[in-house]
Structure formats: structure tokens, C-alpha cells
Short mmCIF file of C-alpha atoms in Angstrom, two decimals:
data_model
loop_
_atom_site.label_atom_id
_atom_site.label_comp_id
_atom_site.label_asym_id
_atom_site.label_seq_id
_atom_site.Cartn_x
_atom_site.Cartn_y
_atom_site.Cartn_z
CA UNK A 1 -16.43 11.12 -7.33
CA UNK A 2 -13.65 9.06 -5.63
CA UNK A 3 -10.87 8.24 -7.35
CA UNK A 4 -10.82 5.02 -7.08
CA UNK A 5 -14.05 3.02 -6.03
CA UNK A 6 -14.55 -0.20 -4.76
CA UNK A 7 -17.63 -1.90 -2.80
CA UNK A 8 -16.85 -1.73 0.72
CA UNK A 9 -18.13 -5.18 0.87
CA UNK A 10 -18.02 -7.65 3.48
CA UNK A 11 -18.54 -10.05 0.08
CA UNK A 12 -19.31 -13.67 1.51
CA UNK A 13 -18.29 -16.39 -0.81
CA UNK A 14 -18.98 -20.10 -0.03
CA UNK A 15 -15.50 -22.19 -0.02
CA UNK A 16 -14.69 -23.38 -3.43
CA UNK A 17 -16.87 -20.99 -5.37
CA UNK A 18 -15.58 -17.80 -7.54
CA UNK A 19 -14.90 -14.65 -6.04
CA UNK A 20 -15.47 -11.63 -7.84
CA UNK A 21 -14.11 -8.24 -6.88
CA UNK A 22 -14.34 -4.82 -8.65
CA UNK A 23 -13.24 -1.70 -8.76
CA UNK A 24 -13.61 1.80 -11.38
CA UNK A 25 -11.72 5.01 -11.08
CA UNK A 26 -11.39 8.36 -12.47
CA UNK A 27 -8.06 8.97 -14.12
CA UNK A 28 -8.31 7.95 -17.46
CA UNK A 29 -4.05 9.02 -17.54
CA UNK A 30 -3.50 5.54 -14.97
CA UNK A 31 -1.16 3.23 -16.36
CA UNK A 32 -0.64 0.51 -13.86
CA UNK A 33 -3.27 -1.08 -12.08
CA UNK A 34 -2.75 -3.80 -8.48
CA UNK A 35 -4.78 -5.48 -6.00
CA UNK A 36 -3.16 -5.91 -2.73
CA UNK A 37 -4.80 -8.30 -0.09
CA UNK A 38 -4.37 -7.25 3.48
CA UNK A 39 -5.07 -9.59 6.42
CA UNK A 40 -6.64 -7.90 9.24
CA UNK A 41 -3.42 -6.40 11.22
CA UNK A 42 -1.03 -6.93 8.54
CA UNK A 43 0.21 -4.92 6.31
CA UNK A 44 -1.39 -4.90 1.76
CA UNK A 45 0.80 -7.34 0.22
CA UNK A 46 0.81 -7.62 -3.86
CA UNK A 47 -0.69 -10.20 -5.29
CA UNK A 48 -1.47 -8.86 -9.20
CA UNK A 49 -0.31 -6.28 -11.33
CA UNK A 50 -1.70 -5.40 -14.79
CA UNK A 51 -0.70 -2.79 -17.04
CA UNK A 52 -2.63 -3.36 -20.43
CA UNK A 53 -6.04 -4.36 -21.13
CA UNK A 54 -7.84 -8.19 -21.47
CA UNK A 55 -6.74 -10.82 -18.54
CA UNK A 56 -3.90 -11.76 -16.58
CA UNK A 57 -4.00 -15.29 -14.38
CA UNK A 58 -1.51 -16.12 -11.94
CA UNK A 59 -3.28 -19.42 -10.11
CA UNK A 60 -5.98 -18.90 -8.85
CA UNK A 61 -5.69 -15.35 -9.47
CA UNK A 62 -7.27 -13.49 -12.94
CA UNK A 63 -7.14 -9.62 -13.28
CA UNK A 64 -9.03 -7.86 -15.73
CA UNK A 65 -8.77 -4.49 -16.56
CA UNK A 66 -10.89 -2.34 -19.29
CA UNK A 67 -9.23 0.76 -19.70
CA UNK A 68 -12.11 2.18 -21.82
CA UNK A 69 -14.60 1.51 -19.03
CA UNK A 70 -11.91 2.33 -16.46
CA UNK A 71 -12.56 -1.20 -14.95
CA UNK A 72 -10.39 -3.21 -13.02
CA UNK A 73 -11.48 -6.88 -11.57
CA UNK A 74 -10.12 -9.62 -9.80
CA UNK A 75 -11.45 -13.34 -9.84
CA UNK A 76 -10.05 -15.71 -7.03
CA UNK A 77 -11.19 -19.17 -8.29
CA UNK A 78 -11.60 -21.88 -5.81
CA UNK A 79 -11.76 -19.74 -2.83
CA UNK A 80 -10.18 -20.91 0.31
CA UNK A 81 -10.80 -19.85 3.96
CA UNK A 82 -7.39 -18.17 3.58
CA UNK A 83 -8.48 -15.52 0.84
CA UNK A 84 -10.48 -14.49 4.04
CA UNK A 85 -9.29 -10.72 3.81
CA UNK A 86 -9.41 -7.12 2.63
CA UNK A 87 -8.78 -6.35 -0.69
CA UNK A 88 -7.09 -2.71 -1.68
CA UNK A 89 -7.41 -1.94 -5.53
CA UNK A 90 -4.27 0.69 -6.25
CA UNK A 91 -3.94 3.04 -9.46
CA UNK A 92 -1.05 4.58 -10.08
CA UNK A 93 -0.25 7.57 -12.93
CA UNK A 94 3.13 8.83 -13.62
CA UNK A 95 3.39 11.88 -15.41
CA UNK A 96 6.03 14.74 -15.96
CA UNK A 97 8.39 14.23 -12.90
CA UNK A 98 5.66 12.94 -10.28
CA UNK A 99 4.00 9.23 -9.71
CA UNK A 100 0.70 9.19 -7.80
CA UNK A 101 -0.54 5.79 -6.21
CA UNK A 102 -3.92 6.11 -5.34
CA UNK A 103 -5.93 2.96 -3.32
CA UNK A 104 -9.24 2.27 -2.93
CA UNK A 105 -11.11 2.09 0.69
CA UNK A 106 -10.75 -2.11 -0.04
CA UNK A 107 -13.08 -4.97 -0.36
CA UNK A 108 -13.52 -7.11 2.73
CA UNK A 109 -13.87 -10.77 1.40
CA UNK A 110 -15.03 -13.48 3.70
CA UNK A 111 -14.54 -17.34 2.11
CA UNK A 112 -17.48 -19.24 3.83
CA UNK A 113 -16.35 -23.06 4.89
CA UNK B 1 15.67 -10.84 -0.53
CA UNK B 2 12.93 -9.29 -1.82
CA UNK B 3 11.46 -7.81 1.76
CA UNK B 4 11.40 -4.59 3.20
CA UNK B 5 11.93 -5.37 6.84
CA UNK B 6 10.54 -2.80 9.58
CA UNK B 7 11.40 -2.64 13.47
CA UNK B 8 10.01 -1.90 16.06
CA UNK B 9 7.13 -4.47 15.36
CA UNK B 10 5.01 -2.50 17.81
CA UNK B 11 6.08 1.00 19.68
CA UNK B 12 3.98 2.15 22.51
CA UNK B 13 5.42 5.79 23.51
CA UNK B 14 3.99 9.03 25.26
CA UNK B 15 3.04 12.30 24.09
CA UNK B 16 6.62 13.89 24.83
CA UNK B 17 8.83 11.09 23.82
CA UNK B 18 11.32 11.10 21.07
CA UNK B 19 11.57 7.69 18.89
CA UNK B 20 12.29 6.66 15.73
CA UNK B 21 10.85 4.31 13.25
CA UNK B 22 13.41 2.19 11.02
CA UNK B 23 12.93 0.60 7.73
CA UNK B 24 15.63 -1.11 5.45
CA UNK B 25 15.51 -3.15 2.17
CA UNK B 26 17.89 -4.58 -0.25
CA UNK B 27 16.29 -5.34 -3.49
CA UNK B 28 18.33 -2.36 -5.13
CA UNK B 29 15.07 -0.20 -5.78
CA UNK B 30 15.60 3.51 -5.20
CA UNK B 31 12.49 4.93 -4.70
CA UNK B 32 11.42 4.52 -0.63
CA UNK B 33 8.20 5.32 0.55
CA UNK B 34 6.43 5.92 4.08
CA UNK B 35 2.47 5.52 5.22
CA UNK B 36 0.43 5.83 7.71
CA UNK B 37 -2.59 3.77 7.96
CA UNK B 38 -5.71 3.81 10.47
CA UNK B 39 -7.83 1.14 10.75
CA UNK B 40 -10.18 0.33 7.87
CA UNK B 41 -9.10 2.55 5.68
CA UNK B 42 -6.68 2.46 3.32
CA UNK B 43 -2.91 3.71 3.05
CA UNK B 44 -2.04 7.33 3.27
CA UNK B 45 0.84 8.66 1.94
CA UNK B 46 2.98 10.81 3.90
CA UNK B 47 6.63 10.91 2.25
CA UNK B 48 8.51 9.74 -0.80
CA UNK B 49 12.28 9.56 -1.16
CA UNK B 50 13.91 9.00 -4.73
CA UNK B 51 17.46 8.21 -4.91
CA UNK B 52 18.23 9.08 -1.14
CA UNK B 53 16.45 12.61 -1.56
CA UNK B 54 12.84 13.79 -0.70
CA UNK B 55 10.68 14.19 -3.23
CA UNK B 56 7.08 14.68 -2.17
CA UNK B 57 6.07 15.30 1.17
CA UNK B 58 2.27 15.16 1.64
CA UNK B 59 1.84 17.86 4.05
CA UNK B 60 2.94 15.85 6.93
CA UNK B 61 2.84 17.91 10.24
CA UNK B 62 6.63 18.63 11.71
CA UNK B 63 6.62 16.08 14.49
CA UNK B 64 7.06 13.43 11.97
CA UNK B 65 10.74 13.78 10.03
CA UNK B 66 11.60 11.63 7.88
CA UNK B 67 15.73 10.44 6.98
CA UNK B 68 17.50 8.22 4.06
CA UNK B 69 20.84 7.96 5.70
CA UNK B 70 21.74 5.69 2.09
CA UNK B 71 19.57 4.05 -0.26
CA UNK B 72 18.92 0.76 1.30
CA UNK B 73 17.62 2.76 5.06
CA UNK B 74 14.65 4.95 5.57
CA UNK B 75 13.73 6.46 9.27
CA UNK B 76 11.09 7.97 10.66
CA UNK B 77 11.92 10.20 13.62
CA UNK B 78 9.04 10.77 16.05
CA UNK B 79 8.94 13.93 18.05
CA UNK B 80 5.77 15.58 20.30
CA UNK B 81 3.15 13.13 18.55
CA UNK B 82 -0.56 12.80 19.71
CA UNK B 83 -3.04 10.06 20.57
CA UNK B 84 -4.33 10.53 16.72
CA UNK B 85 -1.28 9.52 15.55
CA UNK B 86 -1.71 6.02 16.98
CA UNK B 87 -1.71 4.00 13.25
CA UNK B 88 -0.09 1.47 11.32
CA UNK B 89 3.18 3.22 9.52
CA UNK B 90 4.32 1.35 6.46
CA UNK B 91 7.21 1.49 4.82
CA UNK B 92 7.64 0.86 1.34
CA UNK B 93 9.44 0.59 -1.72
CA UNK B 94 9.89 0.05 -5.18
CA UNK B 95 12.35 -0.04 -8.28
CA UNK B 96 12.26 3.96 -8.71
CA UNK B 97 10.18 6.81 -8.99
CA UNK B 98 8.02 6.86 -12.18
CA UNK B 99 8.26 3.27 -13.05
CA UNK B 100 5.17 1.39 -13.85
CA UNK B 101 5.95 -1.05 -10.96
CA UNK B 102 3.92 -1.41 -7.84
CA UNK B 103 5.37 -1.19 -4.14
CA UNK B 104 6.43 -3.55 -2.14
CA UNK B 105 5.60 -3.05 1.86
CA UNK B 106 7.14 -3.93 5.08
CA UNK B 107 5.05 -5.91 8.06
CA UNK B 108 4.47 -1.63 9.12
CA UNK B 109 5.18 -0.81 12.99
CA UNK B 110 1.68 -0.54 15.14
CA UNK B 111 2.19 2.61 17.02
CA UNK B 112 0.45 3.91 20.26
CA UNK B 113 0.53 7.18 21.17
CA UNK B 114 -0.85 7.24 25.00
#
């Protein structure tokens, strides 16, 4: 079992719709969960972070994580051509004296026009 | 400034030169980080540096060294590589080691190894 899994997609999403993006991992000892978008070329930049469990919005942005079902989501609402990308879901655990950030292989989201 | 800024943008070098990757931020954190990344998959770690000293290093062979000269710079000194190094290396960092925070990453350096 990976340690973090996510569909390797491509997910097509017509413009203005909701996308939906998921991930699950292993660790039930993670504490901090993020979704980084990466445009093709360019390097994952952070676009949510969520540490406890229920939702977190930021725009057009929701996270949702379940720590029970070791479930982490993101919703992009009114997707634009722009949210064209790939998405990385990260999981990091700290414990003792060591931190471990572990990513997924990524979603690759394409926003239809 | 909340960027971690990486040069060269691209580095095309052969199979016995000597470079060096550079990477600098100054948002204060003290925890500095180094990838590689091929493409379509995701980041790799390869070294970790927390408060100017290495603290993990994942195994990475010898021709890659890593350097904190002080707490704001990170290098990457390039030695002997080979065509399969040819990636995206990302630098990184974040508040400190062990913090619940995520990382914030430079624009990377493409590198080709002919």
C-alpha cells in the first residue's frame, strides 16, 4: 500500500463546475495535511493546509480531511481554465526528533472551457 | 518576502563538469530542504538542513554535496553527474524542523546532464 494515494487522474471538469480531488494514506501518526498545485514545468506551490478534522475554505478552495477514514479532499468551486494543473496531496508526521513529508504521485486536473 | 529564490533557472552541463546549484530565502525559517524531481512524478527528497546543519540525508549518491554557508543560503555542488540526473531540483523551506507547517518551494533549476 502507498503511503499516500491519489487517482492519477487526468480529471476533466467543465469550466464553472466543482472539482473534486481525493486522496487516503497510511499513517494514521500524520498531523498536517497540504495540497500543492503544480503547473506543468513549474515547481508545487501551496495552496491549503489543514491540520484538524471537518473543512477549511479559502475562496474557491475547501479542504476536508477525516482523520478516522484517513481522508483528505479538496473542492475547487467554480473552476477556471487556470486550475488547469497537477495536484500533489503531501502528509507530513513529526515524531521524536525526525519530520517526514510524504506526497502523493498528484492528480492531473484539466478545467474544460 | 516570502520566496525562496533559486538560480540558475536552467543549467545544461556535461558528465565531467563541476557546478553548483544556489538557493537563498529570507523569511527567517530554519529548516532548508533540497529535491529532486523527474517528470510526472512527484518530489523526492534528497537532503534536509536544520539550523545550518544536516540532518537527514536520503541516501543521496556522493556527486551531489550539499552546503548551508548561513541560514538564509543552501547550495548544491554538482560533481561527475549522469544523464539520469537530468531533473527538476527544488529547493525548499520552512519555519523549522518538526513544525506542523508545510514548505515553501523555489521556481527549482531544470538541469541537463548531456
Amino acid at each position: 500500500q502507498k503511503e499516500v494515494e491519489q487517482n492519477s487522474g487526468p480529471l476533466s471538469v467543465p469550466e464553472g463546475a466543482i472539482a473534486s480531488l481525493n486522496c487516503t494514506y497510511s499513517d494514521r501518526g500524520s498531523q498536517s495535511f497540504f495540497w500543492y498545485r503544480q503547473y506543468s514545468g513549474k515547481s508545487p506551490e501551496l495552496i491549503m493546509s489543514i491540520y484538524s478534522n471537518g473543512d477549511k475554505e479559502d475562496g474557491r478552495f475547501t479542504a476536508q480531511l477525516n482523520k478516522a477514514s484517513q481522508y483528505v479532499s479538496l473542492l475547487i468551486r467554480d473552476s477556471q481554465p487556470s486550475d488547469s494543473a497537477t495536484y500533489l496531496c503531501a502528509v507530513k508526521r513529526v515524531s521524536g526528533g525526525n519530520e517526514k513529508l510524504t506526497f502523493g504521485t498528484g492528480t492531473r486536473l484539466t478545467i474544460i472551457p | 518576502d516570502t520566496e525562496v529564490t533559486q538560480t540558475p533557472k536552467h543549467l545544461v552541463m556535461g558528465m565531467t563538469n563541476k557546478k553548483s546549484l544556489k538557493c537563498e530565502q529570507h523569511m527567517g525559517h530554519r529548516a532548508m530542504y533540497w529535491y529532486k524531481q523527474k517528470a510526472k512524478k512527484p518530489p523526492e527528497l534528497m537532503f534536509v538542513y536544520s539550523y545550518e546543519k544536516l540532518s537527514i540525508n536520503e541516501s543521496v549518491p556522493s556527486r551531489f554535496s550539499p552546503e548551508c554557508p548561513n541560514s538564509s543560503l543552501l547550495n548544491l555542488h554538482l560533481h561527475a553527474l549522469q544523464p539520469e540526473d537530468s531533473a527538476l531540483y527544488l529547493c525548499a523551506s520552512s519555519q523549522e524542523v518538526r513544525s506542523v507547517y508545510g514548505y515553501t518551494f523555489g521556481s527549482g533549476t531544470r538541469l541537463t546532464v548531456v
